[in-house]
Amino acid sequence: MHISEGILSGPVLIGGWALTAAGLGLGLRRLKEEDVPKSAVLASAFFVASLVHVPIGPSSAHMLLIGLTGLFLGWVSFPVMFVGLLLQAILFQYGGVVVLGVNTMIMALPAVLVHYLFRSVALSKSPWLKGIGRFLSGAFGVGLSAGMCSLSLVLTREGFWTTSKLIFIAHIPVMVLEGLLTVFVVGYLERIRPELVRKIGVEGL
Amino acid sequence: MKKKTFLFLFILGLFLCSKEGICHRVNVYAVLNGDTVEGEGGFGKGRPCISCEVIISDGEGNELKRDKTDQEGKFKVQVPQEALPKVRKVILEAGPGHRGEWEVVATTPSAEGAKESSQSMPPERGLYTEVAANIQESSLRKIVREEVRNALSPLAHELVALRESGPGITEIIGGIGYIFGIAGVILYLRSTKKR
């Protein structure tokens, strides 16, 4: 969910930048050399994902890939999403450069949370638990992100409360789709590159 | 093999089933004709902004008039006389967190200017035929104004369409290129640190 330029208030923007800066620091420190190609691929997928529209009634939302990025990258989601969003702002004029701090945070923070909450479940031996874990990663990622987006809007102006509720409801179908997508993509990767998926549970990420 | 095709078709299906989409950038174009601000708003590639909030502003954050776009994304907002000289910007708010702006340019002189010029020219006598004398300057101005507006309208649409064109393959390839470029720089810096 990109918030456009010129909507949020000063304090919210500054808060967003502060959290994103912290996240970037933590993410870059944990970025290992062998993870760079994987991060670049996920950054590209994230970059292109917002062009994939999911119709919801009269409007639509777009794929976010928060769960997927979070599971594989953890804190590195911050630099990856930051670069993706920055390029989207510069090349597509999606979102904006001033609001980049908030936009990064509302996507990357859920990704990090999803990583720590679901990485063990996503790797469990039981196929059912595995599937549920991966589904929840995708769904939770989007849900948390929509929640943070709503929070940013409401903190700017009380009148945004109805808008925020609408945003959250509009994202419920996206939550389901992302959950399914996460299940399939991780499952597919598990078959062709199992070592990639095994690394999800690696400590210190 | 079957699961791979299913995944591919699933993603392809997502691409194909997007009929209407919010591009996260809402575009608005408007022109001041006399006392009415006319224009349209949309999301690029022929997707109009239906029932979106239109705000006529003086450019300094003050709201002069508010209205909504119709089913085709178009709007015609009449501005009260006192507010006319202050009209500078049109802001379009298209739902959750999306807004676009356009600086308004007047295509016609203000209402007062038109009144003045119609009083200044008395009809010619003598050599000029009655037909010429009957065409008052104000009607002539009105005709020219309408013709110019009609001639400019398709041009204006072209301009907006150009401005509205969403991310093309160029931007996508460019973006991905930058991502891998940054990755390369990071790898290079990390490798020099090791040495």
Coordinates of C-alpha atoms in Angstrom, one line a residue:
Chain A
M1 CA 0.0 0.0 0.0
H2 CA 1.7 3.2 -1.1
I3 CA 0.6 6.4 0.5
S4 CA 0.8 9.4 -1.9
E5 CA 2.9 12.5 -1.4
G6 CA 1.4 15.4 0.5
I7 CA -1.1 13.5 2.7
L8 CA 0.6 12.7 5.9
S9 CA 1.5 15.2 8.6
G10 CA 5.0 16.2 9.6
P11 CA 5.3 14.2 12.8
V12 CA 4.1 11.0 11.1
L13 CA 6.6 11.5 8.3
I14 CA 9.5 12.1 10.7
G15 CA 8.5 9.1 12.8
G16 CA 8.3 6.9 9.7
W17 CA 11.8 8.0 8.6
A18 CA 13.2 7.4 12.1
L19 CA 11.9 3.8 12.2
T20 CA 13.0 3.2 8.6
A21 CA 16.5 4.5 9.3
A22 CA 16.8 2.2 12.3
G23 CA 15.5 -0.7 10.2
L24 CA 17.9 0.1 7.3
G25 CA 20.8 0.1 9.8
L26 CA 19.9 -3.3 11.3
G27 CA 19.2 -4.7 7.8
L28 CA 22.4 -3.7 6.2
R29 CA 24.5 -4.9 9.1
R30 CA 22.9 -8.3 8.9
L31 CA 23.2 -8.5 5.1
K32 CA 25.7 -11.3 4.3
E33 CA 27.5 -11.4 1.0
E34 CA 26.0 -14.7 -0.1
D35 CA 22.5 -13.3 0.5
V36 CA 22.9 -10.3 -1.9
P37 CA 21.8 -12.1 -5.1
K38 CA 18.8 -13.5 -3.3
S39 CA 17.9 -10.0 -2.0
A40 CA 18.3 -8.6 -5.5
V41 CA 15.9 -11.1 -6.9
L42 CA 13.3 -10.4 -4.2
A43 CA 13.8 -6.7 -4.6
S44 CA 13.1 -7.0 -8.3
A45 CA 10.0 -9.1 -7.6
F46 CA 8.8 -6.6 -5.0
F47 CA 9.5 -3.8 -7.5
V48 CA 7.3 -5.4 -10.2
A49 CA 4.7 -6.8 -7.8
S50 CA 2.8 -3.5 -7.5
L51 CA 2.0 -3.7 -11.2
V52 CA 0.0 -6.9 -10.6
H53 CA -3.5 -5.7 -9.8
V54 CA -6.0 -7.7 -7.9
P55 CA -9.5 -6.4 -8.7
I56 CA -11.7 -5.9 -5.6
G57 CA -15.2 -4.7 -6.4
P58 CA -14.9 -1.2 -8.0
S59 CA -11.3 -0.8 -7.2
S60 CA -8.3 -2.9 -6.7
A61 CA -5.2 -3.5 -4.7
H62 CA -1.8 -4.8 -5.8
M63 CA 0.4 -7.7 -4.7
L64 CA 2.8 -6.8 -1.9
L65 CA 5.0 -9.8 -1.4
I66 CA 5.5 -8.8 2.3
G67 CA 5.3 -12.4 3.7
L68 CA 7.6 -13.8 1.1
T69 CA 10.2 -11.1 1.5
G70 CA 10.0 -11.3 5.3
L71 CA 10.4 -15.0 5.5
F72 CA 13.5 -15.1 3.4
L73 CA 15.2 -11.9 4.4
G74 CA 14.1 -10.8 7.9
W75 CA 15.6 -7.5 8.8
V76 CA 17.2 -7.3 5.3
S77 CA 13.6 -6.6 4.1
F78 CA 14.2 -3.0 5.1
P79 CA 17.0 -2.2 2.6
V80 CA 15.3 -4.3 -0.1
M81 CA 11.9 -2.7 0.2
F82 CA 13.5 0.7 0.6
V83 CA 15.3 0.4 -2.8
G84 CA 12.2 -1.1 -4.4
L85 CA 10.0 1.7 -3.2
L86 CA 12.5 4.4 -4.0
L87 CA 12.8 3.2 -7.6
Q88 CA 9.0 3.0 -7.9
A89 CA 8.8 6.6 -6.7
I90 CA 11.5 7.8 -9.1
L91 CA 10.5 5.8 -12.2
F92 CA 6.8 5.3 -11.8
Q93 CA 5.9 8.2 -9.5
Y94 CA 4.2 5.7 -7.2
G95 CA 4.2 7.0 -3.6
G96 CA 6.8 9.6 -3.1
V97 CA 10.3 10.4 -1.8
V98 CA 9.2 12.4 1.3
V99 CA 6.7 9.7 2.3
L100 CA 9.2 7.0 1.5
G101 CA 10.1 6.6 5.1
V102 CA 6.6 5.8 6.1
N103 CA 5.9 3.6 3.1
T104 CA 9.0 1.6 3.7
M105 CA 8.2 1.1 7.4
I106 CA 4.6 0.0 6.8
M107 CA 5.8 -2.8 4.5
A108 CA 9.1 -3.8 6.0
L109 CA 8.2 -3.8 9.7
P110 CA 5.4 -6.4 9.1
A111 CA 7.9 -8.4 7.0
V112 CA 10.3 -8.6 9.9
L113 CA 7.5 -9.5 12.3
V114 CA 6.3 -12.2 10.0
H115 CA 9.9 -13.6 9.8
Y116 CA 10.2 -14.1 13.5
L117 CA 6.6 -15.2 14.0
F118 CA 6.4 -17.8 11.3
R119 CA 9.8 -19.0 10.2
S120 CA 9.8 -22.1 12.4
V121 CA 6.2 -23.0 11.4
A122 CA 7.1 -22.5 7.7
L123 CA 9.8 -25.1 8.0
S124 CA 8.0 -27.7 10.1
K125 CA 8.0 -31.3 9.0
S126 CA 4.2 -31.7 8.8
P127 CA 2.9 -30.6 5.3
W128 CA -0.2 -29.2 6.9
L129 CA 1.6 -27.0 9.4
K130 CA 4.0 -25.9 6.8
G131 CA 1.2 -24.8 4.5
I132 CA -0.7 -23.0 7.2
G133 CA 2.5 -21.3 8.4
R134 CA 3.3 -20.1 4.9
F135 CA -0.3 -19.0 4.3
L136 CA -0.3 -17.0 7.5
S137 CA 3.0 -15.4 6.6
G138 CA 1.5 -14.0 3.5
A139 CA -1.9 -13.1 5.0
F140 CA -0.5 -11.6 8.2
G141 CA 2.1 -9.6 6.3
V142 CA -0.6 -7.9 4.3
G143 CA -2.9 -7.5 7.3
L144 CA -0.3 -5.9 9.5
S145 CA 0.8 -3.6 6.6
A146 CA -2.7 -2.5 6.0
G147 CA -3.1 -1.9 9.7
M148 CA 0.1 0.3 9.8
C149 CA -1.0 2.2 6.8
S150 CA -4.3 2.9 8.5
L151 CA -2.5 3.9 11.7
S152 CA -0.3 6.4 9.7
L153 CA -3.4 8.0 8.2
V154 CA -5.4 8.1 11.4
L155 CA -2.4 9.7 13.3
T156 CA -2.3 12.4 10.6
R157 CA -6.0 13.3 10.8
E158 CA -8.9 11.9 12.9
G159 CA -11.1 12.2 9.8
F160 CA -9.1 9.4 8.1
W161 CA -10.7 6.8 10.3
T162 CA -13.4 5.8 7.8
T163 CA -10.8 5.7 5.0
S164 CA -8.6 3.5 7.1
K165 CA -11.4 1.0 7.7
L166 CA -12.0 0.9 4.0
I167 CA -8.3 0.3 3.3
F168 CA -8.2 -2.6 5.7
I169 CA -11.4 -4.2 4.3
A170 CA -10.2 -3.7 0.7
H171 CA -7.0 -5.7 1.6
I172 CA -8.7 -8.8 3.0
P173 CA -8.9 -10.5 -0.4
V174 CA -5.3 -9.5 -1.0
M175 CA -4.4 -11.2 2.3
V176 CA -5.9 -14.4 1.1
L177 CA -4.2 -14.2 -2.3
E178 CA -0.9 -13.4 -0.8
G179 CA -1.2 -16.3 1.6
L180 CA -1.8 -18.7 -1.2
L181 CA 1.0 -17.1 -3.3
T182 CA 3.4 -17.6 -0.4
V183 CA 2.4 -21.2 0.0
F184 CA 3.0 -21.9 -3.7
V185 CA 6.2 -20.0 -4.2
V186 CA 7.9 -21.3 -1.1
G187 CA 6.7 -24.8 -2.0
Y188 CA 8.0 -24.5 -5.5
L189 CA 11.4 -23.2 -4.3
E190 CA 11.6 -26.0 -1.8
R191 CA 11.5 -28.4 -4.7
I192 CA 14.0 -26.8 -7.0
R193 CA 16.3 -25.1 -4.5
P194 CA 15.7 -26.7 -1.1
E195 CA 18.9 -25.1 0.4
L196 CA 17.3 -21.6 -0.1
V197 CA 14.2 -22.6 1.9
R198 CA 16.2 -24.3 4.6
K199 CA 18.0 -21.1 5.3
I200 CA 14.8 -19.3 6.4
G201 CA 15.3 -20.7 9.9
V202 CA 19.0 -19.6 10.1
E203 CA 19.7 -17.8 13.4
G204 CA 21.1 -14.3 13.3
L205 CA 19.1 -13.1 10.3
Chain B
M1 CA 5.5 -30.5 -13.6
K2 CA 1.7 -30.0 -13.0
K3 CA 2.2 -27.9 -9.9
K4 CA 4.7 -25.7 -11.8
T5 CA 2.2 -25.0 -14.6
F6 CA -0.5 -24.3 -12.0
L7 CA 1.6 -21.7 -10.3
F8 CA 2.5 -20.1 -13.6
L9 CA -1.2 -20.0 -14.7
F10 CA -2.2 -18.6 -11.3
I11 CA 0.2 -15.7 -11.6
L12 CA -0.8 -15.2 -15.2
G13 CA -4.4 -15.2 -14.2
L14 CA -3.7 -12.5 -11.7
F15 CA -2.1 -10.4 -14.4
L16 CA -5.0 -10.9 -16.8
C17 CA -7.9 -10.3 -14.4
S18 CA -7.1 -6.7 -13.6
K19 CA -9.7 -4.7 -15.5
E20 CA -9.7 -1.7 -13.2
G21 CA -6.8 -0.7 -11.2
I22 CA -5.6 2.0 -8.9
C23 CA -2.1 3.0 -10.1
H24 CA -1.2 4.9 -6.9
R25 CA -1.0 8.0 -8.9
V26 CA -4.2 9.8 -9.8
N27 CA -3.9 12.3 -12.6
V28 CA -6.1 15.4 -12.9
Y29 CA -6.3 18.0 -15.6
A30 CA -8.4 21.2 -15.5
V31 CA -9.0 24.5 -17.2
L32 CA -10.8 27.7 -16.1
N33 CA -13.4 28.7 -18.6
G34 CA -15.1 31.9 -17.6
D35 CA -16.3 31.1 -14.1
T36 CA -16.3 27.3 -14.4
V37 CA -13.4 25.0 -13.7
E38 CA -13.7 22.0 -16.1
G39 CA -11.6 19.0 -16.2
E40 CA -11.2 15.3 -15.6
G41 CA -9.4 12.9 -13.4
G42 CA -8.2 9.3 -13.8
F43 CA -5.7 6.6 -13.0
G44 CA -4.0 6.4 -16.4
K45 CA -4.7 4.2 -19.4
G46 CA -8.4 5.2 -19.7
R47 CA -9.5 4.5 -16.1
P48 CA -11.6 7.4 -14.9
C49 CA -11.9 8.5 -11.3
I50 CA -15.6 8.1 -10.5
S51 CA -17.2 10.2 -7.7
C52 CA -13.9 11.5 -6.6
E53 CA -13.5 14.7 -4.5
V54 CA -12.6 17.7 -6.5
I55 CA -11.2 20.7 -4.5
I56 CA -10.6 24.1 -6.1
S57 CA -7.8 25.8 -4.1
D58 CA -6.0 29.1 -4.1
G59 CA -2.6 27.3 -4.0
E60 CA -2.0 28.3 -0.3
G61 CA -4.1 25.6 1.2
N62 CA -7.4 27.4 1.2
E63 CA -10.4 25.7 -0.2
L64 CA -12.5 27.8 -2.6
K65 CA -15.0 25.2 -3.7
R66 CA -15.6 21.4 -3.5
D67 CA -17.4 19.1 -5.9
K68 CA -17.3 15.5 -7.2
T69 CA -16.4 13.9 -10.5
D70 CA -19.2 12.2 -12.5
Q71 CA -19.4 8.6 -13.9
E72 CA -16.8 9.5 -16.6
G73 CA -14.4 11.1 -14.2
K74 CA -15.2 14.5 -15.5
F75 CA -16.2 17.6 -13.5
K76 CA -17.5 21.2 -14.1
V77 CA -17.3 23.3 -11.0
Q78 CA -18.8 26.7 -10.9
V79 CA -16.7 29.1 -8.8
P80 CA -18.4 32.1 -7.1
Q81 CA -17.4 35.5 -8.5
E82 CA -15.4 36.7 -5.5
A83 CA -13.2 33.6 -5.5
L84 CA -12.5 33.6 -9.3
P85 CA -9.2 35.6 -9.3
K86 CA -7.8 33.4 -6.5
V87 CA -8.2 30.1 -8.4
R88 CA -4.8 28.5 -8.7
K89 CA -5.0 24.7 -8.2
V90 CA -7.3 21.8 -8.6
I91 CA -6.8 18.9 -6.2
L92 CA -8.3 15.5 -6.8
E93 CA -8.8 13.1 -3.9
A94 CA -9.3 9.5 -5.1
G95 CA -10.0 7.5 -2.0
P96 CA -7.5 5.9 0.4
G97 CA -4.4 8.0 0.4
H98 CA -4.3 9.1 -3.2
R99 CA -4.4 12.6 -4.5
G100 CA -3.3 14.5 -7.6
E101 CA -2.9 18.2 -8.4
W102 CA -3.0 20.4 -11.4
E103 CA -2.2 24.1 -11.7
V104 CA -5.1 25.9 -13.3
V105 CA -4.6 28.1 -16.3
A106 CA -7.5 30.4 -17.5
T107 CA -8.3 29.9 -21.2
T108 CA -10.7 32.8 -21.2
P109 CA -10.5 36.3 -19.8
S110 CA -12.4 36.7 -16.5
A111 CA -16.1 37.7 -16.6
E112 CA -15.3 41.4 -15.9
G113 CA -12.8 41.6 -18.8
A114 CA -15.4 40.3 -21.3
K115 CA -18.0 42.9 -20.2
E116 CA -15.6 45.8 -20.6
S117 CA -14.6 44.9 -24.2
S118 CA -18.2 44.6 -25.4
Q119 CA -18.9 48.1 -24.3
S120 CA -15.9 49.7 -25.9
M121 CA -16.6 49.1 -29.7
P122 CA -19.6 50.9 -31.3
P123 CA -20.8 49.4 -34.6
E124 CA -19.1 50.9 -37.7
R125 CA -21.1 53.0 -40.1
G126 CA -20.7 53.8 -43.8
L127 CA -18.8 51.3 -46.0
Y128 CA -19.3 48.3 -43.8
T129 CA -22.4 46.3 -44.4
E130 CA -25.2 45.8 -41.8
V131 CA -24.0 42.3 -41.3
A132 CA -20.6 43.4 -40.2
A133 CA -22.1 46.1 -37.9
N134 CA -24.4 43.5 -36.3
I135 CA -21.5 41.3 -35.3
Q136 CA -20.6 42.9 -31.9
E137 CA -17.2 42.3 -30.6
S138 CA -18.5 40.3 -27.6
S139 CA -20.2 37.7 -29.8
L140 CA -17.1 37.5 -32.0
R141 CA -15.0 36.9 -28.9
K142 CA -17.4 34.2 -27.8
I143 CA -17.2 32.4 -31.1
V144 CA -13.4 32.5 -31.3
R145 CA -13.2 31.4 -27.7
E146 CA -15.3 28.3 -28.4
E147 CA -13.5 27.4 -31.6
V148 CA -10.1 27.7 -29.9
R149 CA -11.3 25.6 -27.0
N150 CA -12.6 22.9 -29.4
A151 CA -9.4 22.9 -31.3
L152 CA -7.3 22.7 -28.2
S153 CA -9.4 20.0 -26.6
P154 CA -8.0 17.0 -28.5
L155 CA -4.5 18.4 -28.0
A156 CA -5.1 18.7 -24.3
H157 CA -6.3 15.1 -24.2
E158 CA -3.2 14.0 -25.9
L159 CA -1.1 15.8 -23.4
V160 CA -2.9 14.2 -20.5
A161 CA -2.7 10.8 -22.0
L162 CA 1.0 11.3 -22.4
R163 CA 1.4 12.4 -18.9
E164 CA -0.9 9.5 -17.6
S165 CA 0.9 6.7 -19.4
G166 CA 1.8 4.2 -16.6
P167 CA 5.1 2.4 -16.1
G168 CA 6.2 0.9 -19.4
I169 CA 8.6 -1.8 -20.0
T170 CA 11.4 0.7 -20.1
E171 CA 10.9 1.8 -16.5
I172 CA 10.6 -1.8 -15.4
I173 CA 13.8 -2.9 -17.0
G174 CA 15.5 0.2 -15.8
G175 CA 14.4 -0.4 -12.2
I176 CA 15.5 -4.0 -12.2
G177 CA 18.8 -2.9 -13.8
Y178 CA 19.3 -0.5 -10.9
I179 CA 18.5 -3.1 -8.4
F180 CA 21.2 -5.5 -9.7
G181 CA 23.6 -2.6 -10.1
I182 CA 23.2 -1.7 -6.4
A183 CA 23.6 -5.4 -5.5
G184 CA 26.8 -5.4 -7.6
V185 CA 28.2 -2.3 -5.8
I186 CA 27.4 -3.8 -2.4
L187 CA 29.2 -7.0 -3.4
Y188 CA 32.2 -5.1 -4.7
L189 CA 32.4 -3.0 -1.5
R190 CA 32.2 -6.0 0.7
S191 CA 34.9 -7.8 -1.3
T192 CA 37.3 -4.9 -1.0
K193 CA 36.7 -4.7 2.7
K194 CA 37.8 -8.3 3.0
R195 CA 41.2 -7.5 1.3

